[in-house]
Short mmCIF file of N, CA, C and O in Angstrom, two decimals:
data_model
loop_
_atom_site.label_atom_id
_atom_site.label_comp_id
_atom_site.label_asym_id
_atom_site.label_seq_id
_atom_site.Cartn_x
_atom_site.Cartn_y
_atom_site.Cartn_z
N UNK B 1 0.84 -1.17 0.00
CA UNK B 1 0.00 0.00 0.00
C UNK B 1 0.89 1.24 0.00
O UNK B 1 1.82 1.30 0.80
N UNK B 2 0.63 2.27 -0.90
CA UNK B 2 1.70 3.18 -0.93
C UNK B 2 1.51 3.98 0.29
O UNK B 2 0.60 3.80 1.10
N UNK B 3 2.42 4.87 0.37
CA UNK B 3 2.28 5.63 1.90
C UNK B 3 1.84 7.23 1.82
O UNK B 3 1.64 7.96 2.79
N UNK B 4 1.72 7.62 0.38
CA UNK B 4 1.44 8.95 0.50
C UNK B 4 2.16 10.03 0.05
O UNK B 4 1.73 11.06 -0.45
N UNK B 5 3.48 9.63 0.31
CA UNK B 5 4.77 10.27 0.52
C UNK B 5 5.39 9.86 -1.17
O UNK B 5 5.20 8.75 -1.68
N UNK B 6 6.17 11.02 -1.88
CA UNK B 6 6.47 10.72 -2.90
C UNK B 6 8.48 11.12 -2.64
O UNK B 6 9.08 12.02 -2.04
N UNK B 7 8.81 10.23 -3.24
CA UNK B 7 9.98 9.91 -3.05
C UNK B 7 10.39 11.34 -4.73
O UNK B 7 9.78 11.66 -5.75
N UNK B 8 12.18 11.88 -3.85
CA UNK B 8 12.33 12.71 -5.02
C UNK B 8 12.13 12.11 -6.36
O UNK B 8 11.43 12.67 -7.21
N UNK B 9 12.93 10.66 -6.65
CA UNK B 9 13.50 10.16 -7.52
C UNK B 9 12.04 10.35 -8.67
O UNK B 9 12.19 10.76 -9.83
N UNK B 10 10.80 9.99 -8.13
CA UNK B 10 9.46 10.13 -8.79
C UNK B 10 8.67 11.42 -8.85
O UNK B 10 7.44 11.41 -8.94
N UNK B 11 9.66 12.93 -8.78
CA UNK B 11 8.79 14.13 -9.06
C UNK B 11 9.52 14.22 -10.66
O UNK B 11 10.34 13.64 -11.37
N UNK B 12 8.62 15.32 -10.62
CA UNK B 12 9.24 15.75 -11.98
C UNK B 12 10.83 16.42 -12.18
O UNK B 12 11.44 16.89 -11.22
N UNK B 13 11.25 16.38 -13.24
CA UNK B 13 12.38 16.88 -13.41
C UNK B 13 12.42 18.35 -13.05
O UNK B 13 13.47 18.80 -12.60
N UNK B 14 11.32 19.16 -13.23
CA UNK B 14 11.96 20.48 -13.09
C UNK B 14 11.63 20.55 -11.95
O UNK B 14 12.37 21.34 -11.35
N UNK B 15 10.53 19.91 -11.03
CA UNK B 15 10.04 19.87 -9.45
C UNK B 15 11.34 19.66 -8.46
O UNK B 15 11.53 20.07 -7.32
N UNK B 16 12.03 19.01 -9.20
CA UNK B 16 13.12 18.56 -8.30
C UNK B 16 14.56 19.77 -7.81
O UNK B 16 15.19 20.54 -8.54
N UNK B 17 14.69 19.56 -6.46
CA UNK B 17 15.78 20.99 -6.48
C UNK B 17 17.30 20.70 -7.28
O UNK B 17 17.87 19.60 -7.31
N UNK B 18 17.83 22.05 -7.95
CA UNK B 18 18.70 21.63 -8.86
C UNK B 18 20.12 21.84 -7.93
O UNK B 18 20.09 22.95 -7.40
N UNK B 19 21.24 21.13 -7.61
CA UNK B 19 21.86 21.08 -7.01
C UNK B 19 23.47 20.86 -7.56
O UNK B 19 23.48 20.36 -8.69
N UNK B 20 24.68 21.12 -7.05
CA UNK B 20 25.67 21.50 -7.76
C UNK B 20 25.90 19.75 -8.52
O UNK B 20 26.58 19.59 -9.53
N UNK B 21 25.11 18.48 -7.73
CA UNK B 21 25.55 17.36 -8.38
C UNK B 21 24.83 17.24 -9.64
O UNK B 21 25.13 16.40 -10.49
N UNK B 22 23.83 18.12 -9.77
CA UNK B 22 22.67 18.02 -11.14
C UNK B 22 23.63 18.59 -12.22
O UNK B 22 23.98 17.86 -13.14
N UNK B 23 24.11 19.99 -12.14
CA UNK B 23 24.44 20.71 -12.32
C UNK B 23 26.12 20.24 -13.24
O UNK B 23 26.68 20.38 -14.33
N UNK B 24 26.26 19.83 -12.34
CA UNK B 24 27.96 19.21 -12.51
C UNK B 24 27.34 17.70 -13.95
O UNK B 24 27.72 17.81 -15.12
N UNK B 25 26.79 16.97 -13.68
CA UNK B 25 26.04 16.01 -14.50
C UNK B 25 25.53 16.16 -15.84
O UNK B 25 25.70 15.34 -16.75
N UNK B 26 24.61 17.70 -15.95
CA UNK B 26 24.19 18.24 -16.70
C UNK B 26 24.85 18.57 -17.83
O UNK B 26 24.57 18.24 -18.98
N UNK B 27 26.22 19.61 -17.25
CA UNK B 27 27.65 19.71 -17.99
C UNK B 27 28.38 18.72 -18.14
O UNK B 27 29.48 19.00 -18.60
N UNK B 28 28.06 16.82 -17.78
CA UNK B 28 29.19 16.33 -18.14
C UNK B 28 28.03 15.52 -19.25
O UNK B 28 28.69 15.25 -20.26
N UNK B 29 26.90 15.16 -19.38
CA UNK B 29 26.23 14.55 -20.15
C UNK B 29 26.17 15.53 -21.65
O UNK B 29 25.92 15.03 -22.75
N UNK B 30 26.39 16.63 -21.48
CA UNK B 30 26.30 17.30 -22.88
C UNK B 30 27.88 18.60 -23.31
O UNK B 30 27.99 19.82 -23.17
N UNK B 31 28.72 17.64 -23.81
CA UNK B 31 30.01 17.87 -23.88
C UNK B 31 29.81 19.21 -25.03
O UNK B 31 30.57 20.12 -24.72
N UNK B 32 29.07 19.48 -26.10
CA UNK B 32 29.16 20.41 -26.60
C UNK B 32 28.44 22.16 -26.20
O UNK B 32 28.37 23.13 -26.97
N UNK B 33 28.04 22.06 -24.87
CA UNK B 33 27.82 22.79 -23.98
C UNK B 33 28.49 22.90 -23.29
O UNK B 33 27.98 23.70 -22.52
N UNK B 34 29.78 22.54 -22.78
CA UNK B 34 30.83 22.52 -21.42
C UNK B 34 31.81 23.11 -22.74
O UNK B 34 32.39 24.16 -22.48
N UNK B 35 32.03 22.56 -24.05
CA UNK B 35 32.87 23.20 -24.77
C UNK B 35 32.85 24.51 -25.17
O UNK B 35 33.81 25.28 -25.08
N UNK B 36 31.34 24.85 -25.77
CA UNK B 36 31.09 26.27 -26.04
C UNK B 36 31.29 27.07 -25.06
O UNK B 36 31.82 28.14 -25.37
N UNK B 37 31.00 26.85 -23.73
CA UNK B 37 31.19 27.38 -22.75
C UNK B 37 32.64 27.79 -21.99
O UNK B 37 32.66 28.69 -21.15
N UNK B 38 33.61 27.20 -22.30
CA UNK B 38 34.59 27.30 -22.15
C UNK B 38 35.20 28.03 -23.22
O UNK B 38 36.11 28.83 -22.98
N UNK B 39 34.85 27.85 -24.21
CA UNK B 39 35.62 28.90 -25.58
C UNK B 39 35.06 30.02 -25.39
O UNK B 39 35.86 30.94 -25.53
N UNK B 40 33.21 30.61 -24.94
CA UNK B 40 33.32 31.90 -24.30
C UNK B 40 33.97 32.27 -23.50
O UNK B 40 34.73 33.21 -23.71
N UNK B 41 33.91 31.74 -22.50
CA UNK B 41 34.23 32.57 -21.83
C UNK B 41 36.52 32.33 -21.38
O UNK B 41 37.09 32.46 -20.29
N UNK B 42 37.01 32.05 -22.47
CA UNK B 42 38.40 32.27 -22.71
C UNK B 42 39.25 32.96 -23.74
O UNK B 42 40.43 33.30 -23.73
N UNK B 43 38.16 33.06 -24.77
CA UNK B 43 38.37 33.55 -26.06
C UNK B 43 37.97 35.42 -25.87
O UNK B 43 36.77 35.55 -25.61
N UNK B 44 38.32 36.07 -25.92
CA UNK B 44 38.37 37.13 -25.61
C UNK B 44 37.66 37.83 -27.07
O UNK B 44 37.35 37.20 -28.08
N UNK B 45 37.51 39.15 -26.85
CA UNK B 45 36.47 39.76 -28.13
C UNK B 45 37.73 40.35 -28.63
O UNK B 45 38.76 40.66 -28.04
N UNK B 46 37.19 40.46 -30.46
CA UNK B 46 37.93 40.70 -31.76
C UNK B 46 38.21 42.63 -31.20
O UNK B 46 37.35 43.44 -30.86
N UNK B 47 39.44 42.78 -31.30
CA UNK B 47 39.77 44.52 -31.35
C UNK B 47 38.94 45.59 -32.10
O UNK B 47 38.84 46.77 -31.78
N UNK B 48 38.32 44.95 -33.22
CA UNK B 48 37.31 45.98 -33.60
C UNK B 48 35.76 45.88 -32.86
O UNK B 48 35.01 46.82 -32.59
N UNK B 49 35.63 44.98 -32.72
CA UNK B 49 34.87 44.71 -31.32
C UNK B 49 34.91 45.73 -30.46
O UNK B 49 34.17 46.72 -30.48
N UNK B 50 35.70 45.52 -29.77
CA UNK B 50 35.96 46.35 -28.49
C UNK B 50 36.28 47.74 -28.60
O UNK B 50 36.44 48.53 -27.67
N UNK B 51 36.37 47.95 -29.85
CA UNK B 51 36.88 49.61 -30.56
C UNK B 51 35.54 50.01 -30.35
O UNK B 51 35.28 50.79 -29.43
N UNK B 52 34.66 49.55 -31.13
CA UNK B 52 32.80 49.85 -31.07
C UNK B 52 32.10 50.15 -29.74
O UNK B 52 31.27 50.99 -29.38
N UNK B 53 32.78 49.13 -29.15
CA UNK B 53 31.94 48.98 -27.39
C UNK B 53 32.38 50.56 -26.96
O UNK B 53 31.56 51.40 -26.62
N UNK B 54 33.56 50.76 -27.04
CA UNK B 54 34.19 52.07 -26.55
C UNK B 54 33.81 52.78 -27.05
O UNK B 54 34.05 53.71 -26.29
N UNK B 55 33.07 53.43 -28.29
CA UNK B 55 33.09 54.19 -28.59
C UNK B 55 31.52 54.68 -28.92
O UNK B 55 31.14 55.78 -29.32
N UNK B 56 30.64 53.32 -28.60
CA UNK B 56 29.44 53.58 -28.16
C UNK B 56 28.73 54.50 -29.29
O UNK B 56 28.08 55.50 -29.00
N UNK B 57 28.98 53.96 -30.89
CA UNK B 57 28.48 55.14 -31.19
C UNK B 57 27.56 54.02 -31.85
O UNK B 57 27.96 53.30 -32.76
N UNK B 58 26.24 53.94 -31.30
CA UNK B 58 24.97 53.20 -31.63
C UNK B 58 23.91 54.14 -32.58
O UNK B 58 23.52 55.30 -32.58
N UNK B 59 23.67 52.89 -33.39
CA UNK B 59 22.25 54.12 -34.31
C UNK B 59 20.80 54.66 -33.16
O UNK B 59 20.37 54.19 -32.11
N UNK B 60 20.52 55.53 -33.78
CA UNK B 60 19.40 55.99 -33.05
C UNK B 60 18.41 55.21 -33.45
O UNK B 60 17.84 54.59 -32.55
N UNK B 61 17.97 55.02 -34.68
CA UNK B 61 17.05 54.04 -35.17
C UNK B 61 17.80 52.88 -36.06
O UNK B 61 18.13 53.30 -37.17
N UNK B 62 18.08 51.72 -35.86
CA UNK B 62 19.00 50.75 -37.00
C UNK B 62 18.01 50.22 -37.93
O UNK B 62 18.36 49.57 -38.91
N UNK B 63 16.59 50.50 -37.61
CA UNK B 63 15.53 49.94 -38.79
C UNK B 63 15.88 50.76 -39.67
O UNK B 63 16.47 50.42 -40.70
N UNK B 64 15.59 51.80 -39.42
CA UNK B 64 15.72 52.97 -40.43
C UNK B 64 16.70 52.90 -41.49
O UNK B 64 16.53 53.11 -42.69
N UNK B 65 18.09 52.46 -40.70
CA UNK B 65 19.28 52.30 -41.43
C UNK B 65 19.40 50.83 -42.24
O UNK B 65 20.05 50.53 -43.25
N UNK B 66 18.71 50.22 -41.57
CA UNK B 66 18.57 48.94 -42.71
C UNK B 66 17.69 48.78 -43.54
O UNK B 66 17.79 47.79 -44.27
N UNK B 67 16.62 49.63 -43.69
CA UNK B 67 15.82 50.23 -44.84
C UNK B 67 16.74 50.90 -45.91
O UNK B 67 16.99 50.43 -47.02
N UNK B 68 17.19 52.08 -45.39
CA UNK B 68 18.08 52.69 -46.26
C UNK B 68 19.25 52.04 -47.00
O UNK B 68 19.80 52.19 -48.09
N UNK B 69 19.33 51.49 -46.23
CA UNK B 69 21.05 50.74 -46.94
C UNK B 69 20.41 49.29 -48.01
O UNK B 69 20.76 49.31 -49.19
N UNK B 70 19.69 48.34 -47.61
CA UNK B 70 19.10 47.52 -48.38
C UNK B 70 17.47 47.52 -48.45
O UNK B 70 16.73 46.77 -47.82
N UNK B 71 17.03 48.66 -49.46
CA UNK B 71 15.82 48.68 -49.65
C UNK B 71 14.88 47.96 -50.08
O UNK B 71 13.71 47.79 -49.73
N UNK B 72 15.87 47.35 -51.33
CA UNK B 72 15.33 45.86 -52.41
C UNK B 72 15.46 44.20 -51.86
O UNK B 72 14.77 43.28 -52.29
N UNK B 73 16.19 44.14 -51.12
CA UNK B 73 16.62 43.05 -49.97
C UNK B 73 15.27 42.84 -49.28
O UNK B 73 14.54 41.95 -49.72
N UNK B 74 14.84 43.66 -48.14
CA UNK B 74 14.05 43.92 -47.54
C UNK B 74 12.63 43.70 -47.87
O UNK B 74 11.93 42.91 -47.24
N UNK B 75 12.11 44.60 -49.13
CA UNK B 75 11.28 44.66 -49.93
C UNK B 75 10.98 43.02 -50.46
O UNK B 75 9.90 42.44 -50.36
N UNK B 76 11.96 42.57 -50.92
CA UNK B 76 11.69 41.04 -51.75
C UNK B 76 11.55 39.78 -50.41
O UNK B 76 10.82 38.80 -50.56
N UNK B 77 12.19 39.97 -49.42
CA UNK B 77 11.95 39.43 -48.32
C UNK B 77 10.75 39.77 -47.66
O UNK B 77 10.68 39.03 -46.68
N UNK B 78 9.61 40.63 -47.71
CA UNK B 78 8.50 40.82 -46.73
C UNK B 78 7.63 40.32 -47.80
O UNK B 78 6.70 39.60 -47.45
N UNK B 79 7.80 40.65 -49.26
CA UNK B 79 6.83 40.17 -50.33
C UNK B 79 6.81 38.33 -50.04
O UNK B 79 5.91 37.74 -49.44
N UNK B 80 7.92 37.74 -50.60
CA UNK B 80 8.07 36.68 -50.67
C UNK B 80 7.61 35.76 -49.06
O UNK B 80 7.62 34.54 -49.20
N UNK B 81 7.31 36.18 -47.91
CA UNK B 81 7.06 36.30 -46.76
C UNK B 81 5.24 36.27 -46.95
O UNK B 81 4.56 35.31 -46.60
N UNK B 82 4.82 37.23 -47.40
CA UNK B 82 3.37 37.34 -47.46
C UNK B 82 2.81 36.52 -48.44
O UNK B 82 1.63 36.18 -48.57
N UNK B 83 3.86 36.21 -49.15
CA UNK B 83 3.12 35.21 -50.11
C UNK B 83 2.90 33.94 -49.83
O UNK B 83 1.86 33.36 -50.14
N UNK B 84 4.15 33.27 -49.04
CA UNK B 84 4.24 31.95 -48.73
C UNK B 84 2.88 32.07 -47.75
O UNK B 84 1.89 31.37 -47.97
N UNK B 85 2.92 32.82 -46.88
CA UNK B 85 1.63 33.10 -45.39
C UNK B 85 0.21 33.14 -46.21
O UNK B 85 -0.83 32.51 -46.08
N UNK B 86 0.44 33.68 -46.69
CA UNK B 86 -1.00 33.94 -47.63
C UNK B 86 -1.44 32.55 -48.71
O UNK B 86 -2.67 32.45 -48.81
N UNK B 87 -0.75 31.63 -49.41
CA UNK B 87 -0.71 30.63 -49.87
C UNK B 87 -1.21 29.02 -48.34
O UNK B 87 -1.89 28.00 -48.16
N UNK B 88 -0.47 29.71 -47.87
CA UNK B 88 -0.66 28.60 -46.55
C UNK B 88 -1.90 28.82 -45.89
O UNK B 88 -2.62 27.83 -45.78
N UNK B 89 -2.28 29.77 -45.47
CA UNK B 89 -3.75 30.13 -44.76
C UNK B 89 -4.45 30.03 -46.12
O UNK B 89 -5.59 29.90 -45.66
N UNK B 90 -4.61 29.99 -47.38
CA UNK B 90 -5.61 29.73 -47.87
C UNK B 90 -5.93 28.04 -48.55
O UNK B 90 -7.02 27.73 -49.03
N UNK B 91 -4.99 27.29 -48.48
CA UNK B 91 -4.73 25.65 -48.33
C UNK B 91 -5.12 25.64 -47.46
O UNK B 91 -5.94 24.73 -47.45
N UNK B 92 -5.08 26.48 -45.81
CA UNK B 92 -5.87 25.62 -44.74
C UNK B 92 -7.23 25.99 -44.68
O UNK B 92 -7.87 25.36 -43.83
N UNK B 93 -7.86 26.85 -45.34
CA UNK B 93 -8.92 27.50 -45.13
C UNK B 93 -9.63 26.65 -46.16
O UNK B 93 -10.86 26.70 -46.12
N UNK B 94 -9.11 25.94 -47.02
CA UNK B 94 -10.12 25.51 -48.02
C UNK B 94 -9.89 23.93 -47.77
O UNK B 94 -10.84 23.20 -48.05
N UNK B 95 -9.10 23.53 -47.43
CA UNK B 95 -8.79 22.05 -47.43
C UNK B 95 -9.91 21.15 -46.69
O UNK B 95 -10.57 21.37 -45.68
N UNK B 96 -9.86 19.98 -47.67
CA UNK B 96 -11.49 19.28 -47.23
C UNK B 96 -13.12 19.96 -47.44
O UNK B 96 -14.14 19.29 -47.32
N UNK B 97 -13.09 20.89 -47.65
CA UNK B 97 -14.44 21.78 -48.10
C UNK B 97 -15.19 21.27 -49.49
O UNK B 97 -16.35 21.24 -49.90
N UNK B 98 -13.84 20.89 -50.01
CA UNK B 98 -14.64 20.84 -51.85
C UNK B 98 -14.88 21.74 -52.49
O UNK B 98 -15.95 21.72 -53.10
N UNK B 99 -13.87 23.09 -52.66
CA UNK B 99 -14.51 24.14 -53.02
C UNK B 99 -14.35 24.56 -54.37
O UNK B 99 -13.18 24.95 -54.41
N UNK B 100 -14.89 24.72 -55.60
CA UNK B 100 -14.22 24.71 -56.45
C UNK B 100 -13.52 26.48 -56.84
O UNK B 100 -13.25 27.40 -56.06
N UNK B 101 -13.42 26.41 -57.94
CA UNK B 101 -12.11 27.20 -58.35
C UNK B 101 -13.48 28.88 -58.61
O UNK B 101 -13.28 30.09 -58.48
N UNK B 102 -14.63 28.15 -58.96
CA UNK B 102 -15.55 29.25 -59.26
C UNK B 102 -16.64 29.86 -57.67
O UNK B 102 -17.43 30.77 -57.45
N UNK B 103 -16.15 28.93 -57.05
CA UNK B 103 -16.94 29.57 -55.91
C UNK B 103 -15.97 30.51 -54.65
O UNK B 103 -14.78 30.31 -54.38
N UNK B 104 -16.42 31.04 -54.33
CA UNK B 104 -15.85 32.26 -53.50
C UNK B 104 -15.44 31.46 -52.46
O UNK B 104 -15.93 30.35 -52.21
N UNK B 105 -14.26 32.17 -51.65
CA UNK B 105 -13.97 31.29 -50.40
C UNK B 105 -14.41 32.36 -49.24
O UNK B 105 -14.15 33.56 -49.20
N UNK B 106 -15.17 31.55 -48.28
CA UNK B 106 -16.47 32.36 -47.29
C UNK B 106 -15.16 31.99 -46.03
O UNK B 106 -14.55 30.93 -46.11
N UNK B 107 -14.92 32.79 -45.14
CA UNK B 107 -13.92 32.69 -43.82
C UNK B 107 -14.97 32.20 -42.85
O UNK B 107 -15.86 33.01 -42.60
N UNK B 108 -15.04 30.80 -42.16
CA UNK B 108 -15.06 30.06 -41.46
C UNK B 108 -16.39 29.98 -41.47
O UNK B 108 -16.95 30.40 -40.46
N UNK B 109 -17.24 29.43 -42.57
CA UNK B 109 -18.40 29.04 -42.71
C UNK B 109 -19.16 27.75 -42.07
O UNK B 109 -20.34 27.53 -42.33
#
């Protein structure tokens, strides 16, 4: 007869408190996370990098500036964007209905 009482080993994973042995485990079960992690934080930032940080000279608006600088980029990317979205919501809007090519498509009839 069970007793009531739930043993850690049977809560959930995130229920459970995380502790330096989880922790330590966590980083040894996923080696390309203990690696990345170690190349941040030893690998130091590129000199033009750090030229920028110093000198703090940030756009006021960077949309603006990435409008301006690639207008046609941008442009063919939001088109090509509305089209795929717009192609897809209307395959789901008609699919299984039977609708043919001459009848109007009615939104959620």
């Amino acid at each position: 007869m069970p007793s009531g009482r739930v043993s850690p080993a049977r809560t959930v994973p995130w229920q459970r408190p995380r502790t330096r042995d989880t922790t330590a485990r966590l980083l040894a079960r996923r080696p390309p996370l203990s690696v990345s992690m170690w190349i941040r934080l030893t690998v130091s930032e590129s000199p033009v990098f750090r030229k920028a940080l110093g000198a703090k000279s940030a756009a006021r608006m960077p949309v603006l500036d990435a409008l301006r600088a690639y207008p046609k980029e941008i442009a063919l990317a939001s088109g090509s964007f509305l089209i795929s979205l717009s192609c897809s919501y209307l395959m789901t809007e008609t699919r299984g209905r039977g609708l043919s090519a001459e009848e109007p498509v009615r939104a959620h009839s």
